[in-house]
PDB file of C-alpha atoms in Angstrom:
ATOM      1  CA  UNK A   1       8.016   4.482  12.346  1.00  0.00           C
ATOM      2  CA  UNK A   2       6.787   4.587  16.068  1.00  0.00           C
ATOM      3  CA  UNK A   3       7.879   2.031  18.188  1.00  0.00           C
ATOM      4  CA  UNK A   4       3.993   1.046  19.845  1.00  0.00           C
ATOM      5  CA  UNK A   5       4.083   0.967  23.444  1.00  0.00           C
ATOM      6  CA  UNK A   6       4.098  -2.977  25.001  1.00  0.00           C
ATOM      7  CA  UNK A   7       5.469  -4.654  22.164  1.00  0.00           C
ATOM      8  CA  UNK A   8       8.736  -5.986  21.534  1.00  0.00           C
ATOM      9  CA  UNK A   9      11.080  -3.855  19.691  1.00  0.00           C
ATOM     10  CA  UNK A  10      12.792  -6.886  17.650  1.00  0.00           C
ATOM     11  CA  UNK A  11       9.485  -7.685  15.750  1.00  0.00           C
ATOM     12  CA  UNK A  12       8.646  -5.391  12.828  1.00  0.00           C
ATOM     13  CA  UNK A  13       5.077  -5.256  13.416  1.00  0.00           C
ATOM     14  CA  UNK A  14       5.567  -3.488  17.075  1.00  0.00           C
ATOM     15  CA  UNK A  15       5.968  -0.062  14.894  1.00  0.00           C
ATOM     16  CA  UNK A  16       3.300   2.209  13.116  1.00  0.00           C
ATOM     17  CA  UNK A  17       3.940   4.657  10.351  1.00  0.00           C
ATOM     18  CA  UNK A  18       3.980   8.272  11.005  1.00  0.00           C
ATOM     19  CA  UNK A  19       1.309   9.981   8.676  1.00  0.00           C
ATOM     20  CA  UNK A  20       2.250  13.560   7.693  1.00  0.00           C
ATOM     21  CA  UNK A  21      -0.846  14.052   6.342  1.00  0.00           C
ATOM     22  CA  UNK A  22      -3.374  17.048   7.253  1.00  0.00           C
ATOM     23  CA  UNK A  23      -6.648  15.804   8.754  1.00  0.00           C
ATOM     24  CA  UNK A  24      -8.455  17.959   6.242  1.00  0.00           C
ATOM     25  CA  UNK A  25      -6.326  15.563   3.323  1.00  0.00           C
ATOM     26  CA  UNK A  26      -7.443  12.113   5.258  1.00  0.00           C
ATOM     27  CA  UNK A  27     -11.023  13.465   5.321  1.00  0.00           C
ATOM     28  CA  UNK A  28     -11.217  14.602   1.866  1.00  0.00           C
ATOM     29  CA  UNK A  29      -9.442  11.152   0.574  1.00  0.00           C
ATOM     30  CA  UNK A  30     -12.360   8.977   2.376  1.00  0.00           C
ATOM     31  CA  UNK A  31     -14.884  11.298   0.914  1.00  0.00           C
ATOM     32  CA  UNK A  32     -13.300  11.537  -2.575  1.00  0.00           C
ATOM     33  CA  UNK A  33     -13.378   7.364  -2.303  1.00  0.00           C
ATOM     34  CA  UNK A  34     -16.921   7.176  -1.488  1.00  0.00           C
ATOM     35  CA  UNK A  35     -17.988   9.169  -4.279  1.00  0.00           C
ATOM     36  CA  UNK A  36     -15.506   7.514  -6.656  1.00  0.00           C
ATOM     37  CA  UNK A  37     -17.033   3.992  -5.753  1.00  0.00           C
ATOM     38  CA  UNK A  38     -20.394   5.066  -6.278  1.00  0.00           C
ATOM     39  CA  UNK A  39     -20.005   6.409  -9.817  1.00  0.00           C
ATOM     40  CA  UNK A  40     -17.012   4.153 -11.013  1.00  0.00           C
ATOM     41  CA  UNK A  41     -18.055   0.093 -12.407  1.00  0.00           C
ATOM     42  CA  UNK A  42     -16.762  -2.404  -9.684  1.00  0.00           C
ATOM     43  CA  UNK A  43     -14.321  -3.182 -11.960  1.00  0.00           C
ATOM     44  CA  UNK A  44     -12.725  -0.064 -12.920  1.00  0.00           C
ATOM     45  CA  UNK A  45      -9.757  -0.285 -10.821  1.00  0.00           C
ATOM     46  CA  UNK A  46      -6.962  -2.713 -11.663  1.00  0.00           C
ATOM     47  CA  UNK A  47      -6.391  -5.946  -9.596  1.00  0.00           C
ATOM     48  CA  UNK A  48      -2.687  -4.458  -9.365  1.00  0.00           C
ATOM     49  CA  UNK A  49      -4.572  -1.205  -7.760  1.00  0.00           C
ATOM     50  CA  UNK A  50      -4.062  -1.551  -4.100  1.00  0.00           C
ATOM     51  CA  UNK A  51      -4.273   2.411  -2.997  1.00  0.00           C
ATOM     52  CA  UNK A  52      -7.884   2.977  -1.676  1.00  0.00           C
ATOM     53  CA  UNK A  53      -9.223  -0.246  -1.427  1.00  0.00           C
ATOM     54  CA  UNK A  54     -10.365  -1.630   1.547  1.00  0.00           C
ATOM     55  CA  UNK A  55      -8.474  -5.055   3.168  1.00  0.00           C
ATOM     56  CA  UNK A  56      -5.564  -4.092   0.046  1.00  0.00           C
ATOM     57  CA  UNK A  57      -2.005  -3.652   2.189  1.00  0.00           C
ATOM     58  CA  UNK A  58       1.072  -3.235   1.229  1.00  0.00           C
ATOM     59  CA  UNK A  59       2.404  -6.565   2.622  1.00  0.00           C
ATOM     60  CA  UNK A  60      -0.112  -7.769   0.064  1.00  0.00           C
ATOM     61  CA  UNK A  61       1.064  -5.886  -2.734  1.00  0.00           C
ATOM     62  CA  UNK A  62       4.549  -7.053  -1.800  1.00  0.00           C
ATOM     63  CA  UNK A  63       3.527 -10.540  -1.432  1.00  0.00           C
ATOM     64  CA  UNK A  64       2.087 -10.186  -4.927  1.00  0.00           C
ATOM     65  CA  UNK A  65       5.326  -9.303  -6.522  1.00  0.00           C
ATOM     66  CA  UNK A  66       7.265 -11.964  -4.519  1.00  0.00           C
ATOM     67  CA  UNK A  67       4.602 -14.608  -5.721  1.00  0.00           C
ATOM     68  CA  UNK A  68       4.908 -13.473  -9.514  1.00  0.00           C
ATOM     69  CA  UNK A  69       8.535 -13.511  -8.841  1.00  0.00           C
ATOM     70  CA  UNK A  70       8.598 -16.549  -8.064  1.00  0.00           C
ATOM     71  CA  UNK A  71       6.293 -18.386 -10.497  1.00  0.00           C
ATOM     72  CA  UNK A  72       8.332 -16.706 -13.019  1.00  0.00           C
ATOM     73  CA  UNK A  73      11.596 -18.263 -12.036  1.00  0.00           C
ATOM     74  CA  UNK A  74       9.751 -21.964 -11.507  1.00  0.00           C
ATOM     75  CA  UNK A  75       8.735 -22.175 -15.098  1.00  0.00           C
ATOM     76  CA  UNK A  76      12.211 -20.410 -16.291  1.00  0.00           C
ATOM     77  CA  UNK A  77      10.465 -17.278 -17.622  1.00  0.00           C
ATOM     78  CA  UNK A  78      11.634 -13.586 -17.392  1.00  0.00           C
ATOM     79  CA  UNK A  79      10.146 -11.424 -15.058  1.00  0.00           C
ATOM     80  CA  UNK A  80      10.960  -7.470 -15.232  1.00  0.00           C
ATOM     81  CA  UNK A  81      10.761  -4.850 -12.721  1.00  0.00           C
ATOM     82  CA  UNK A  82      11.147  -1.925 -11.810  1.00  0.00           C
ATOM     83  CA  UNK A  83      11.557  -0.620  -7.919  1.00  0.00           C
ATOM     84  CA  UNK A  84      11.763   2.991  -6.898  1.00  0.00           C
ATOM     85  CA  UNK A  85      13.206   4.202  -3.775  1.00  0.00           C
ATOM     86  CA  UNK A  86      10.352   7.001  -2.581  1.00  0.00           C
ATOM     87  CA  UNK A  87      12.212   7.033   0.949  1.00  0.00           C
ATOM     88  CA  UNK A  88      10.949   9.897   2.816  1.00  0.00           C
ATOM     89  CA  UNK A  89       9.234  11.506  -0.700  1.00  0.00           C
ATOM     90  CA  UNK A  90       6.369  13.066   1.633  1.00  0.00           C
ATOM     91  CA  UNK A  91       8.536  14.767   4.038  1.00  0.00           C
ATOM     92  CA  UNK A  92       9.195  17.211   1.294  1.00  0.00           C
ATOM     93  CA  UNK A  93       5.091  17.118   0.078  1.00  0.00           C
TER      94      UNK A  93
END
Protein backbone atom coordinates (compact mmCIF):
# COMPACT_ATOMS: atom_id res chain seq x y z
CA UNK A 1 0.00 0.00 0.00
CA UNK A 2 1.09 3.66 -0.87
CA UNK A 3 0.60 6.11 1.58
CA UNK A 4 -1.32 9.03 -0.99
CA UNK A 5 0.23 12.27 -0.67
CA UNK A 6 -2.09 14.97 1.64
CA UNK A 7 -3.92 12.58 3.56
CA UNK A 8 -3.62 11.53 6.97
CA UNK A 9 -1.66 8.50 7.61
CA UNK A 10 -4.01 7.18 10.61
CA UNK A 11 -7.05 6.67 8.22
CA UNK A 12 -6.98 3.52 6.08
CA UNK A 13 -8.36 5.02 3.09
CA UNK A 14 -5.19 7.59 2.70
CA UNK A 15 -3.34 4.38 0.99
CA UNK A 16 -3.68 2.79 -2.58
CA UNK A 17 -2.71 -0.69 -3.58
CA UNK A 18 0.34 -1.31 -5.53
CA UNK A 19 -0.67 -3.22 -8.83
CA UNK A 20 2.08 -5.55 -10.11
CA UNK A 21 0.36 -6.05 -13.02
CA UNK A 22 1.80 -5.50 -16.73
CA UNK A 23 -0.09 -2.81 -18.66
CA UNK A 24 -0.42 -5.27 -21.50
CA UNK A 25 -2.46 -7.71 -18.56
CA UNK A 26 -4.79 -4.51 -17.44
CA UNK A 27 -5.47 -3.88 -21.15
CA UNK A 28 -6.20 -7.31 -22.14
CA UNK A 29 -8.52 -7.84 -18.81
CA UNK A 30 -10.81 -4.66 -19.91
CA UNK A 31 -10.90 -6.03 -23.37
CA UNK A 32 -11.46 -9.70 -22.39
CA UNK A 33 -14.55 -8.05 -20.10
CA UNK A 34 -16.06 -6.25 -22.88
CA UNK A 35 -16.28 -9.11 -25.03
CA UNK A 36 -17.36 -11.41 -22.18
CA UNK A 37 -20.38 -9.00 -21.42
CA UNK A 38 -21.43 -8.87 -24.83
CA UNK A 39 -21.75 -12.61 -25.46
CA UNK A 40 -22.53 -13.79 -21.78
CA UNK A 41 -26.72 -13.40 -20.45
CA UNK A 42 -26.81 -10.49 -17.83
CA UNK A 43 -27.20 -12.98 -15.50
CA UNK A 44 -24.47 -15.33 -15.98
CA UNK A 45 -22.29 -14.21 -13.29
CA UNK A 46 -23.14 -14.96 -9.67
CA UNK A 47 -24.42 -12.19 -7.27
CA UNK A 48 -21.39 -13.53 -5.03
CA UNK A 49 -19.14 -12.63 -8.32
CA UNK A 50 -17.57 -9.36 -7.50
CA UNK A 51 -14.19 -9.62 -9.84
CA UNK A 52 -14.94 -7.60 -13.07
CA UNK A 53 -17.93 -5.92 -12.35
CA UNK A 54 -18.25 -2.47 -12.36
CA UNK A 55 -19.23 -0.41 -8.79
CA UNK A 56 -18.43 -4.37 -7.09
CA UNK A 57 -15.44 -3.60 -4.28
CA UNK A 58 -14.05 -5.47 -2.03
CA UNK A 59 -15.32 -3.50 1.02
CA UNK A 60 -18.57 -4.68 -0.53
CA UNK A 61 -17.78 -8.16 -0.76
CA UNK A 62 -16.57 -7.92 2.82
CA UNK A 63 -19.55 -6.15 3.95
CA UNK A 64 -21.50 -9.00 2.37
CA UNK A 65 -19.94 -11.65 4.46
CA UNK A 66 -20.15 -9.52 7.67
CA UNK A 67 -23.97 -8.96 6.88
CA UNK A 68 -24.61 -12.84 6.29
CA UNK A 69 -22.58 -13.25 9.35
CA UNK A 70 -24.52 -11.57 11.14
CA UNK A 71 -28.09 -12.49 10.13
CA UNK A 72 -26.91 -15.90 10.74
CA UNK A 73 -26.08 -15.42 14.36
CA UNK A 74 -29.56 -13.20 14.94
CA UNK A 75 -31.77 -16.07 14.02
CA UNK A 76 -29.26 -18.72 15.84
CA UNK A 77 -28.31 -20.46 12.57
CA UNK A 78 -24.83 -21.80 11.48
CA UNK A 79 -22.91 -20.00 9.17
CA UNK A 80 -19.58 -21.69 7.61
CA UNK A 81 -16.60 -20.24 6.12
CA UNK A 82 -13.80 -20.50 4.85
CA UNK A 83 -10.93 -17.55 4.67
CA UNK A 84 -7.64 -17.89 2.87
CA UNK A 85 -4.67 -15.89 3.56
CA UNK A 86 -3.42 -14.93 -0.30
CA UNK A 87 -0.96 -12.29 1.41
CA UNK A 88 1.41 -11.20 -1.13
CA UNK A 89 0.28 -14.41 -3.65
CA UNK A 90 1.08 -12.01 -6.76
CA UNK A 91 4.46 -11.03 -5.79
CA UNK A 92 5.45 -14.49 -6.77
CA UNK A 93 2.86 -14.39 -10.17
Amino acid sequence: MIHEHGKPAEDVKSYRPISLLLVQNKVFEKLLYRRLTQLLPPDALPAEQFGFKPKHSTVDQVQRVVHTILTAFEVKQFCSAIFLDVAQAFDRV
